[in-house]
XYZ file of C-alpha atoms in Angstrom:
700
model
C -103.693 -59.908 -8.100
C -102.485 -56.610 -6.542
C -104.162 -57.686 -3.196
C -102.277 -60.870 -3.236
C -98.851 -59.164 -3.509
C -99.467 -56.262 -1.302
C -97.656 -57.810 1.692
C -94.480 -58.252 -0.485
C -93.962 -54.434 -1.026
C -91.658 -54.112 2.075
C -89.577 -56.993 1.013
C -89.137 -56.011 -2.524
C -88.081 -52.550 -1.123
C -85.412 -54.333 1.034
C -84.128 -56.539 -1.767
C -84.026 -53.345 -4.011
C -81.922 -51.419 -1.553
C -79.700 -54.360 -0.856
C -78.769 -54.576 -4.580
C -76.848 -51.278 -4.272
C -73.581 -50.919 -2.383
C -74.405 -47.378 -1.369
C -77.084 -48.819 1.064
C -74.345 -50.595 2.909
C -72.051 -47.730 2.780
C -74.634 -45.475 4.440
C -74.594 -47.768 7.451
C -70.871 -47.599 8.088
C -70.678 -45.393 10.969
C -74.231 -44.873 12.348
C -73.761 -46.911 15.697
C -70.765 -44.747 16.966
C -70.003 -41.197 16.341
C -67.159 -41.020 13.709
C -65.040 -38.753 15.735
C -65.148 -40.912 18.724
C -64.577 -43.930 16.723
C -61.477 -42.439 15.319
C -60.162 -41.515 18.763
C -60.767 -45.089 20.030
C -59.001 -46.610 17.065
C -56.124 -44.258 17.307
C -55.525 -45.094 20.908
C -55.640 -48.844 20.614
C -52.361 -50.414 19.991
C -51.704 -53.725 18.307
C -48.046 -53.327 19.215
C -48.573 -53.048 22.894
C -51.108 -56.000 22.699
C -48.420 -58.083 21.229
C -46.165 -57.192 24.049
C -48.737 -58.491 26.457
C -48.828 -61.715 24.427
C -44.987 -62.148 24.761
C -45.223 -61.723 28.509
C -48.207 -64.202 28.914
C -46.458 -66.852 26.768
C -43.738 -67.112 29.331
C -46.035 -69.046 31.569
C -47.108 -72.613 31.120
C -50.834 -71.800 31.854
C -52.512 -75.272 32.469
C -56.019 -74.794 33.972
C -56.366 -76.414 37.451
C -53.207 -74.764 38.581
C -52.933 -73.774 42.259
C -50.426 -72.232 44.525
C -46.932 -72.535 42.949
C -48.263 -73.247 39.393
C -47.362 -71.319 36.297
C -51.211 -70.625 35.783
C -51.575 -68.972 39.075
C -48.329 -66.939 38.399
C -49.876 -65.621 35.186
C -53.006 -64.663 36.971
C -50.975 -62.677 39.331
C -49.258 -60.867 36.481
C -52.501 -59.927 34.794
C -54.259 -58.869 37.985
C -51.307 -56.572 38.652
C -51.481 -55.019 35.187
C -55.146 -54.408 35.618
C -54.735 -52.734 38.866
C -52.461 -50.145 37.369
C -55.370 -48.990 35.129
C -57.533 -47.916 37.937
C -60.680 -49.996 36.740
C -63.736 -49.690 38.947
C -63.401 -53.400 40.117
C -60.660 -56.064 39.771
C -61.685 -59.290 41.557
C -59.870 -62.803 41.367
C -62.177 -65.665 42.431
C -60.702 -69.081 42.862
C -62.569 -72.323 42.433
C -61.722 -75.696 43.714
C -60.082 -77.884 41.160
C -58.933 -81.232 42.557
C -60.395 -83.754 39.907
C -63.378 -84.335 42.345
C -65.322 -80.979 42.462
C -68.046 -80.789 39.900
C -69.609 -77.678 38.459
C -72.955 -78.534 36.973
C -72.149 -81.524 34.602
C -68.517 -80.451 34.405
C -65.832 -82.093 36.570
C -62.785 -80.008 37.611
C -59.369 -80.854 36.330
C -56.727 -81.848 39.116
C -54.129 -79.292 40.244
C -50.905 -79.590 38.596
C -47.404 -78.176 39.276
C -44.246 -79.003 37.245
C -40.525 -78.043 37.613
C -38.482 -80.066 35.079
C -38.970 -83.174 33.051
C -36.645 -85.113 30.687
C -36.870 -88.225 28.478
C -33.750 -90.110 27.570
C -33.125 -93.093 25.235
C -30.785 -95.498 27.108
C -30.551 -98.317 24.634
C -29.506 -98.867 21.805
C -28.051 -95.324 21.912
C -27.919 -92.579 24.572
C -29.755 -89.612 23.662
C -31.748 -86.901 25.261
C -35.168 -86.897 23.490
C -37.408 -84.420 25.355
C -36.602 -81.575 27.779
C -39.524 -79.519 29.332
C -37.330 -76.588 29.733
C -36.790 -76.402 26.008
C -40.243 -77.352 24.708
C -42.876 -77.314 27.313
C -45.477 -79.221 25.395
C -43.147 -82.101 25.088
C -44.334 -82.943 28.635
C -47.977 -83.859 28.647
C -49.960 -81.579 31.075
C -51.141 -83.366 34.286
C -48.080 -85.788 34.097
C -47.255 -87.114 37.551
C -43.782 -87.448 39.063
C -41.562 -90.317 38.076
C -38.023 -91.537 37.756
C -38.448 -94.666 35.759
C -36.137 -96.742 33.302
C -37.703 -99.546 31.485
C -38.013 -101.256 28.089
C -40.232 -99.421 25.543
C -43.057 -101.405 24.023
C -44.508 -100.253 20.665
C -48.363 -100.531 20.538
C -49.315 -98.852 17.257
C -52.013 -96.275 17.989
C -52.544 -97.506 21.520
C -56.072 -96.513 21.941
C -57.968 -99.877 21.660
C -57.987 -103.290 23.159
C -56.651 -104.779 19.987
C -53.548 -102.608 20.097
C -52.517 -104.374 23.203
C -53.394 -107.876 22.240
C -50.552 -110.284 23.143
C -48.386 -107.426 24.767
C -47.523 -107.229 28.423
C -46.996 -103.420 28.995
C -47.141 -103.635 32.947
C -43.832 -101.992 34.397
C -42.921 -100.894 30.783
C -42.885 -97.633 28.833
C -45.371 -97.592 26.018
C -44.860 -95.895 22.763
C -47.852 -95.025 20.511
C -48.530 -92.973 17.328
C -51.471 -90.963 16.217
C -51.846 -88.440 19.067
C -54.537 -88.370 21.902
C -52.164 -89.074 24.745
C -54.923 -88.974 27.308
C -56.615 -92.072 25.700
C -53.255 -93.904 25.400
C -52.393 -93.051 29.018
C -55.815 -94.425 30.074
C -55.341 -97.680 28.068
C -51.812 -98.237 28.951
C -51.158 -96.834 32.379
C -54.526 -96.622 34.238
C -55.881 -100.010 32.874
C -52.720 -102.055 32.382
C -49.987 -100.642 34.712
C -47.522 -99.177 32.352
C -45.020 -96.712 33.840
C -45.732 -94.014 31.324
C -46.286 -93.164 27.552
C -44.511 -91.590 24.697
C -46.867 -90.575 21.923
C -46.358 -89.249 18.342
C -48.488 -86.596 16.788
C -51.932 -86.954 15.108
C -52.267 -87.469 11.499
C -53.213 -84.002 10.460
C -52.216 -83.675 6.856
C -51.811 -79.926 7.028
C -48.981 -80.361 9.595
C -46.804 -82.728 7.540
C -44.686 -79.798 6.320
C -43.559 -79.129 9.926
C -41.769 -82.329 10.972
C -40.444 -80.687 14.143
C -43.711 -79.445 15.480
C -44.865 -81.005 18.753
C -48.622 -81.265 19.425
C -49.978 -80.678 22.965
C -51.603 -83.653 24.545
C -53.175 -83.536 28.037
C -53.458 -86.731 30.193
C -56.538 -85.373 31.965
C -56.815 -87.845 35.049
C -59.808 -87.596 37.273
C -59.486 -87.261 41.085
C -60.132 -91.004 41.228
C -57.119 -91.590 38.836
C -54.622 -89.312 40.486
C -52.753 -91.984 42.427
C -52.684 -94.190 39.298
C -51.676 -91.454 36.822
C -48.072 -91.493 35.573
C -46.418 -89.385 32.924
C -46.521 -88.767 29.168
C -44.133 -87.173 26.676
C -45.178 -85.906 23.069
C -42.876 -86.294 20.086
C -42.682 -84.474 16.817
C -43.127 -86.280 13.531
C -39.289 -86.563 12.964
C -38.769 -87.895 16.409
C -41.597 -90.253 16.016
C -40.222 -91.629 12.794
C -36.660 -91.917 14.249
C -37.899 -93.797 17.290
C -40.224 -96.167 15.249
C -37.385 -96.991 13.088
C -35.792 -99.133 15.906
C -38.966 -101.247 16.201
C -39.205 -101.621 12.398
C -35.794 -103.232 12.642
C -36.757 -105.365 15.813
C -34.096 -103.423 17.928
C -34.779 -103.379 21.644
C -35.342 -99.938 23.110
C -35.015 -98.824 26.682
C -35.852 -95.336 27.870
C -35.612 -93.245 31.036
C -37.970 -90.556 32.211
C -37.171 -88.040 35.134
C -40.392 -85.914 35.902
C -40.484 -83.459 38.865
C -44.201 -82.768 38.882
C -47.080 -83.420 41.063
C -50.812 -83.644 41.064
C -52.699 -81.964 44.006
C -55.782 -80.139 45.243
C -55.539 -77.000 43.062
C -57.873 -74.185 42.060
C -59.150 -72.306 38.876
C -58.802 -68.500 39.290
C -61.208 -66.237 37.333
C -60.149 -62.599 36.833
C -63.237 -60.226 36.621
C -62.607 -56.470 35.847
C -65.412 -53.888 35.575
C -65.859 -50.322 33.854
C -69.214 -49.528 35.659
C -71.936 -47.842 33.639
C -73.261 -44.415 34.558
C -76.882 -44.822 33.573
C -77.716 -48.584 33.612
C -75.057 -50.179 35.588
C -77.178 -53.191 36.225
C -76.950 -54.101 32.627
C -73.723 -55.654 31.387
C -71.877 -56.454 28.210
C -69.423 -59.240 28.814
C -66.099 -59.552 27.006
C -64.187 -62.720 27.686
C -61.019 -64.548 26.827
C -59.517 -67.720 28.189
C -56.222 -67.244 29.916
C -55.070 -70.840 30.170
C -53.174 -73.019 27.737
C -49.858 -74.633 27.173
C -46.564 -72.648 26.885
C -46.079 -70.769 24.548
C -49.730 -70.603 23.370
C -49.275 -67.242 21.759
C -52.273 -67.060 19.481
C -54.314 -69.653 21.492
C -54.918 -67.734 23.655
C -52.386 -65.347 24.935
C -53.577 -63.147 21.910
C -57.191 -63.004 23.285
C -56.132 -62.434 26.773
C -53.676 -59.781 25.858
C -56.176 -58.078 23.629
C -58.613 -57.863 26.673
C -56.006 -56.266 28.728
C -55.441 -53.704 25.994
C -59.060 -52.994 25.551
C -59.484 -52.421 29.389
C -56.344 -50.192 29.503
C -57.399 -48.051 26.476
C -60.884 -47.553 27.577
C -60.029 -46.451 31.114
C -57.284 -44.153 29.743
C -59.912 -42.533 27.311
C -62.321 -42.185 30.015
C -60.163 -40.781 32.695
C -58.721 -38.242 30.304
C -61.981 -36.921 28.935
C -61.654 -38.400 25.339
C -64.794 -40.435 25.756
C -67.681 -40.556 28.245
C -68.083 -43.462 30.714
C -70.321 -45.944 29.049
C -74.147 -46.024 30.075
C -74.018 -49.859 30.737
C -71.388 -51.775 32.514
C -68.530 -53.453 30.711
C -67.398 -56.643 32.359
C -63.989 -58.347 31.397
C -63.377 -61.992 32.251
C -60.115 -63.987 32.031
C -61.203 -67.486 32.371
C -59.777 -71.034 32.533
C -61.557 -72.217 29.331
C -64.782 -74.254 29.773
C -64.122 -75.969 33.122
C -63.297 -72.629 34.947
C -66.136 -70.923 33.040
C -68.652 -73.504 34.297
C -67.326 -72.977 37.915
C -67.790 -69.290 37.520
C -71.308 -69.489 35.965
C -72.429 -71.988 38.652
C -71.614 -69.390 41.273
C -73.172 -66.411 39.178
C -76.229 -67.953 38.260
C -78.014 -64.420 37.715
C -75.564 -63.466 34.928
C -78.263 -63.949 32.367
C -80.544 -61.294 34.202
C -77.704 -58.830 33.994
C -75.688 -59.378 30.968
C -77.244 -58.413 27.600
C -74.573 -60.130 25.421
C -71.078 -61.528 25.283
C -68.052 -61.326 23.042
C -65.529 -64.235 23.289
C -62.140 -63.456 21.902
C -60.131 -66.552 21.137
C -57.056 -66.613 18.892
C -57.123 -63.145 17.410
C -53.600 -62.300 16.369
C -52.844 -64.623 13.550
C -50.531 -63.634 10.813
C -52.538 -64.439 7.762
C -49.525 -65.880 5.749
C -47.684 -67.743 8.470
C -50.819 -69.354 10.019
C -52.796 -69.950 6.741
C -55.435 -68.053 8.378
C -58.326 -65.542 8.181
C -60.486 -63.267 10.635
C -63.666 -65.137 11.682
C -66.899 -64.243 13.411
C -68.845 -67.207 14.759
C -72.651 -66.292 15.131
C -74.624 -67.103 18.196
C -76.827 -70.201 17.986
C -80.480 -70.215 16.945
C -81.366 -71.192 20.509
C -79.945 -67.810 21.660
C -81.438 -65.106 19.233
C -79.686 -61.706 19.663
C -78.449 -58.609 18.056
C -74.813 -59.267 19.049
C -73.688 -61.125 15.912
C -74.976 -58.608 13.554
C -73.473 -55.602 15.636
C -69.939 -57.288 15.663
C -70.365 -58.079 11.895
C -71.083 -54.398 11.201
C -67.900 -53.191 12.957
C -65.839 -55.830 11.185
C -66.923 -54.281 7.876
C -66.153 -50.795 9.335
C -62.617 -51.869 10.231
C -62.143 -53.723 6.998
C -62.716 -50.500 5.136
C -60.015 -48.528 6.988
C -56.388 -48.640 6.125
C -55.435 -49.969 9.601
C -51.815 -51.067 9.866
C -49.347 -51.094 12.699
C -45.796 -49.916 12.020
C -44.251 -53.372 12.492
C -47.462 -55.250 11.417
C -48.308 -56.928 8.030
C -49.903 -54.808 5.359
C -52.395 -57.507 4.240
C -55.890 -56.317 3.442
C -58.339 -57.532 6.103
C -59.529 -61.199 5.190
C -62.664 -61.969 7.012
C -65.562 -64.394 7.001
C -68.808 -64.856 8.887
C -69.822 -68.487 9.927
C -72.857 -69.958 11.597
C -72.608 -71.287 15.168
C -69.817 -73.644 16.196
C -68.370 -74.562 19.585
C -64.829 -75.043 20.991
C -64.653 -72.027 23.413
C -66.443 -70.201 26.152
C -69.243 -68.633 23.978
C -70.597 -72.147 24.177
C -71.258 -71.712 27.959
C -72.763 -68.355 27.952
C -75.112 -68.836 24.961
C -76.799 -71.881 26.497
C -80.346 -70.613 27.136
C -80.237 -71.666 30.750
C -77.297 -69.414 31.285
C -78.914 -66.757 29.007
C -76.131 -64.524 27.698
C -76.217 -64.578 23.748
C -72.461 -64.644 22.811
C -70.487 -64.707 19.626
C -66.819 -65.526 19.102
C -64.147 -63.723 17.119
C -60.943 -65.535 16.223
C -58.939 -67.196 13.527
C -58.344 -70.791 12.477
C -54.681 -71.605 12.821
C -52.604 -74.521 11.755
C -50.251 -74.183 14.665
C -52.867 -74.105 17.509
C -52.172 -76.563 20.432
C -48.527 -76.954 19.230
C -45.018 -75.869 19.904
C -45.164 -73.691 17.045
C -47.828 -71.406 18.426
C -45.261 -68.813 19.175
C -45.149 -65.023 19.408
C -43.615 -64.607 15.855
C -46.927 -65.762 14.464
C -48.791 -62.927 16.154
C -49.332 -59.894 13.832
C -49.717 -56.404 15.529
C -51.898 -55.260 12.730
C -54.339 -58.113 13.178
C -54.277 -57.561 16.821
C -55.114 -53.953 16.449
C -58.031 -54.821 13.977
C -59.387 -57.462 16.426
C -59.481 -55.304 19.529
C -60.881 -52.383 17.538
C -63.830 -54.651 16.434
C -64.413 -55.764 19.915
C -64.086 -52.306 21.474
C -66.465 -50.520 19.119
C -68.954 -53.420 19.233
C -69.039 -53.363 23.096
C -69.342 -49.536 23.338
C -72.015 -49.418 20.766
C -74.113 -51.713 22.828
C -73.104 -50.258 26.154
C -74.121 -46.701 24.943
C -77.241 -47.771 22.828
C -80.346 -45.609 23.552
C -83.703 -45.463 21.867
C -82.499 -44.160 18.614
C -79.559 -46.588 18.265
C -81.742 -49.405 19.480
C -83.810 -48.507 16.427
C -80.690 -48.584 14.210
C -79.639 -51.796 15.523
C -83.004 -53.426 15.060
C -82.843 -52.227 11.378
C -79.451 -53.649 10.926
C -80.572 -57.113 12.333
C -83.645 -57.046 9.996
C -81.404 -56.096 6.979
C -78.936 -58.883 7.495
C -81.812 -61.223 8.583
C -83.368 -60.685 5.210
C -80.215 -61.961 3.430
C -80.004 -65.001 5.733
C -83.674 -65.833 5.163
C -83.419 -65.570 1.418
C -80.338 -68.060 1.517
C -82.508 -70.683 3.046
C -84.839 -70.425 0.120
C -81.831 -70.437 -2.265
C -80.554 -73.621 -0.542
C -83.994 -75.328 -0.697
C -84.112 -74.570 -4.342
C -80.745 -76.198 -4.882
C -81.832 -79.232 -2.940
C -84.925 -79.478 -5.148
C -82.813 -79.452 -8.395
C -80.323 -81.904 -7.000
C -82.864 -84.551 -6.097
C -84.873 -84.031 -9.290
C -81.597 -84.579 -11.292
C -80.979 -87.742 -9.267
C -84.557 -88.889 -10.182
C -85.090 -89.264 -6.335
C -88.826 -88.178 -6.168
C -89.427 -89.114 -2.535
C -86.497 -86.857 -1.586
C -87.602 -84.142 -3.955
C -90.990 -83.854 -2.334
C -89.611 -84.207 1.149
C -87.084 -81.412 0.579
C -89.877 -79.074 -0.431
C -91.849 -80.011 2.711
C -88.715 -79.610 4.903
C -87.513 -76.276 3.597
C -91.058 -74.788 3.958
C -90.620 -75.440 7.604
C -86.930 -74.329 7.794
C -88.006 -70.911 6.356
C -90.536 -70.607 9.156
C -87.934 -71.669 11.799
C -85.238 -69.340 10.489
C -87.779 -66.540 10.230
C -88.697 -67.008 13.896
C -85.034 -66.779 14.782
C -84.520 -63.628 12.899
C -87.783 -62.082 14.268
C -86.669 -62.860 17.902
C -83.264 -61.390 17.109
C -84.853 -58.075 16.116
C -86.959 -58.247 19.263
C -83.915 -58.627 21.437
C -83.254 -54.895 20.724
C -86.055 -53.976 23.040
C -83.598 -54.645 25.939
C -81.816 -51.434 24.806
C -85.029 -49.294 24.925
C -86.726 -47.236 27.515
C -89.379 -45.683 25.257
C -92.773 -47.347 24.806
C -92.979 -45.876 21.418
C -89.642 -47.294 20.280
C -90.629 -50.658 21.675
C -93.715 -50.520 19.504
C -91.624 -49.395 16.525
C -89.267 -52.361 16.968
C -92.099 -54.729 17.198
C -93.363 -53.429 13.953
C -89.917 -54.016 12.313
C -89.971 -57.576 13.654
C -93.402 -58.121 12.163
C -91.957 -57.473 8.685
C -90.160 -60.701 9.202
C -93.465 -62.487 9.166
C -94.157 -60.939 5.790
C -90.813 -61.929 4.398
C -91.388 -65.575 5.655
C -94.634 -65.745 3.564
C -92.769 -64.298 0.538
C -89.875 -66.807 0.832
C -92.299 -69.659 1.148
C -94.171 -68.500 -1.790
C -90.841 -68.352 -3.826
C -90.064 -71.890 -2.877
C -93.541 -73.085 -3.719
C -93.561 -71.412 -7.051
C -90.313 -73.088 -8.008
C -91.504 -76.480 -6.661
C -94.722 -76.134 -8.724
C -92.888 -75.016 -11.844
C -90.417 -78.111 -11.596
C -93.366 -80.455 -11.126
C -95.206 -79.061 -14.262
C -91.961 -79.112 -16.306
C -91.202 -82.830 -15.264
C -94.820 -83.943 -15.371
C -94.688 -84.613 -11.622
C -97.751 -84.659 -9.373
C -97.064 -82.444 -6.214
C -97.281 -84.532 -3.172
C -98.398 -83.706 0.428
C -95.922 -85.360 2.788
C -97.513 -87.461 5.497
C -95.675 -88.022 8.682
C -94.107 -91.408 9.238
C -94.868 -93.545 12.319
C -91.596 -92.318 13.948
C -92.395 -88.618 13.133
C -95.923 -88.986 14.667
C -94.279 -90.397 17.754
C -91.651 -87.484 17.968
C -94.407 -85.033 17.446
C -96.113 -86.026 20.678
C -93.056 -85.878 22.874
C -92.288 -82.665 24.646
C -88.946 -83.256 26.581
C -87.995 -80.745 29.390
C -84.520 -80.026 30.681
C -83.449 -80.801 34.255
C -79.952 -79.274 34.038
C -78.131 -75.978 33.647
C -75.430 -75.210 31.187
C -74.093 -77.256 28.282
C -73.095 -80.877 28.887
C -69.519 -81.759 29.588
C -67.852 -83.478 26.717
C -66.802 -86.447 28.900
C -70.029 -86.578 30.927
C -71.429 -89.494 29.052
C -68.241 -91.578 29.404
C -68.256 -90.829 33.130
C -71.810 -91.874 33.676
C -72.267 -94.649 30.986
C -68.817 -95.996 30.279
C -68.552 -96.946 26.625
C -72.256 -97.303 25.874
C -72.552 -93.799 24.480
C -69.305 -94.072 22.448
C -70.274 -97.419 20.996
C -73.664 -95.998 19.992
C -71.864 -93.148 18.295
C -69.536 -95.537 16.245
C -72.507 -97.631 15.376
C -74.531 -94.694 14.100
C -71.737 -92.659 12.695
C -72.928 -93.058 9.024
C -76.198 -91.404 10.073
C -74.550 -88.656 12.070
C -73.866 -85.997 9.381
C -72.170 -82.741 9.977
C -70.743 -81.674 13.301
C -72.389 -83.680 15.916
C -70.968 -81.465 18.765
C -72.874 -78.476 17.447
C -75.915 -80.522 16.788
C -76.148 -82.174 20.113
C -75.514 -78.824 21.837
C -78.611 -77.467 20.063
C -80.733 -80.371 20.690
C -80.219 -79.790 24.319
C -80.741 -76.182 24.070
C -84.120 -76.624 22.272
C -85.361 -78.774 24.981
C -87.614 -76.614 27.079
C -90.834 -78.412 27.471
C -92.505 -76.345 24.792
C -90.886 -77.980 21.617
C -91.613 -81.434 20.593
C -88.881 -83.720 19.304
C -89.920 -83.459 15.672
C -89.664 -79.658 15.813
C -86.261 -79.948 17.459
C -85.068 -82.117 14.541
C -86.397 -79.582 12.059
C -84.720 -76.622 13.978
C -81.305 -78.463 14.251
C -81.588 -79.266 10.420
C -82.384 -75.629 9.600
C -79.286 -74.557 11.419
C -76.811 -77.164 10.522
C -78.182 -79.231 7.593
C -80.242 -82.420 7.400
C -80.390 -84.327 10.665
C -81.674 -87.846 11.280
C -84.699 -87.915 13.435
C -83.575 -91.396 14.859
C -80.305 -89.769 16.005
C -82.091 -86.932 17.684
C -84.481 -89.295 19.512
C -81.595 -91.663 20.535
C -79.648 -88.790 21.921
C -82.605 -87.494 23.887
C -83.212 -91.003 25.249
C -79.590 -90.982 26.621
C -80.406 -87.609 28.276
C -83.411 -89.166 29.766
C -81.482 -92.143 31.013
C -79.086 -89.952 32.750
C -81.948 -88.064 34.353
C -81.202 -84.844 32.447
C -84.581 -84.617 30.771
C -88.103 -85.827 31.426
C -90.998 -86.208 29.032
């Protein structure tokens, strides 16, 4: 009996140690010297960062930009600020953005300049409805010039064929509800010849209490659509109800739009600034933030861009004045046009994965908890990109949360934070793709006001700005200065946290077993046991490879050997967790008089097990790539299969593509995606991979 349990000794020790808060407390400040940590925190300023936020919000920073655009003017401002700090390098690279240029699977937006725009009601009353100079998001970005007066036709939500049945909108102005101005514009203007569109807000229930809030809607015309594109205005809920009231009473409405804007061959500037490492300058840690967005766009993402300026400024000041040493590895700061500009940058710098050890994406970091109904969030890197980065950042979140860190004019809330698994929506998606090879996490906050006219500087809290930049700065420096000893510390940290994550998989499996037993669904009961036995192995492999990623921080052969030994403990823990699950399954079967069953693969599973797809593309797939190449075929499939597509399909499809490397069969890919995001239909996975094959993106 003792022999059977020998390999569990390390596991039980870990669990025992995790049971006591003191174990976590001992780890509080072992990655950075406490004295230096205090100096850094003391010099970082949330007040100064908020001042940068206020300056950035004065620009309507729509990506694509080009000469004479507000976006490029903002880039000029940030570049001038950075040059004041005497960084080792400040470079602005511009990438063509004309609606035609493609960067991997991503097509660039068109260039856009706007000077003024107004929308009037002419009949039945005369009234100014929208004015770009007052509320910038009332004009939909990428609106074309126009001076049009016409009858307004109400088309419901205006996003499908049936909304236009029996309605002639050619030469008219279209009014629709329910948001998504780009789709309304495509249906009404591009397809049917309308002069322009007026669109009410989406049906987000958490925004009903803000009747004057205006949501940001982009028109997003392609290069081919530039000459057909017109203009669009966005209304608040109150304005929408007022305008709709005329149609409810069958009163004819006429409106006039005067838009001084143009679509042209623009560019996407990327700002790159560097603090060069003194020992290993060829190795980089990347800190990124997207500079683009609507005006004001305070939290999204003037806050991240401003925070990045504050971090660069403070570090250079501390280095130049002898408070801290120059880091051993290079710190690279990137201000990006979100996603599209990021892909343009990565398309040029294809070697970035060989240089960069990890990335931190800061997106929406200044939220006032009370005003924005918010909390601090760390989004972990995906399973396809195992790394130490997520656990290092989480460690410093806990460090900062245990310090009374408040700015003089900031709120005095205690730090409210949460750690979540991978999800997309920002530039960490691009960097974390295995074909790019920079494991990246995101810190940010959910925010009820994002992408709206209410995303204003008053929602930015200096205290939260300081906490956020402190977490990022300490995390980046800990990695940049990691030596053999701290690589060992980080490996232990990753192993410690991985133990909890692996244990959670078993706990989740046990809850599934209880659920399906209670539902008297024996097929699902046995299948869940079989599935979670595999999920434990998959998660264990991710945790093991995350520990092994710490070897990048080592130069000593003996320390590399030690980290390998730490990683091997994960194998022992996997055996233990599988044993826990098996014992529970056996006990339930005995208690209910059920015979344990060995699950046989279905015909579809046997087929999937034999197919090893391989990628032919780099980077994540653009969200509109399928519609560009396949028309409505992919969208119709999605609508048809929606009941089988559980969870966040964007995250799942991202990881399906990431796991396609020629070594993983489709059945394993389904299991891996299920382990990460919850049960996933094999049929959906196979269908999605068939679409990729049809597009020439993968082969078998």
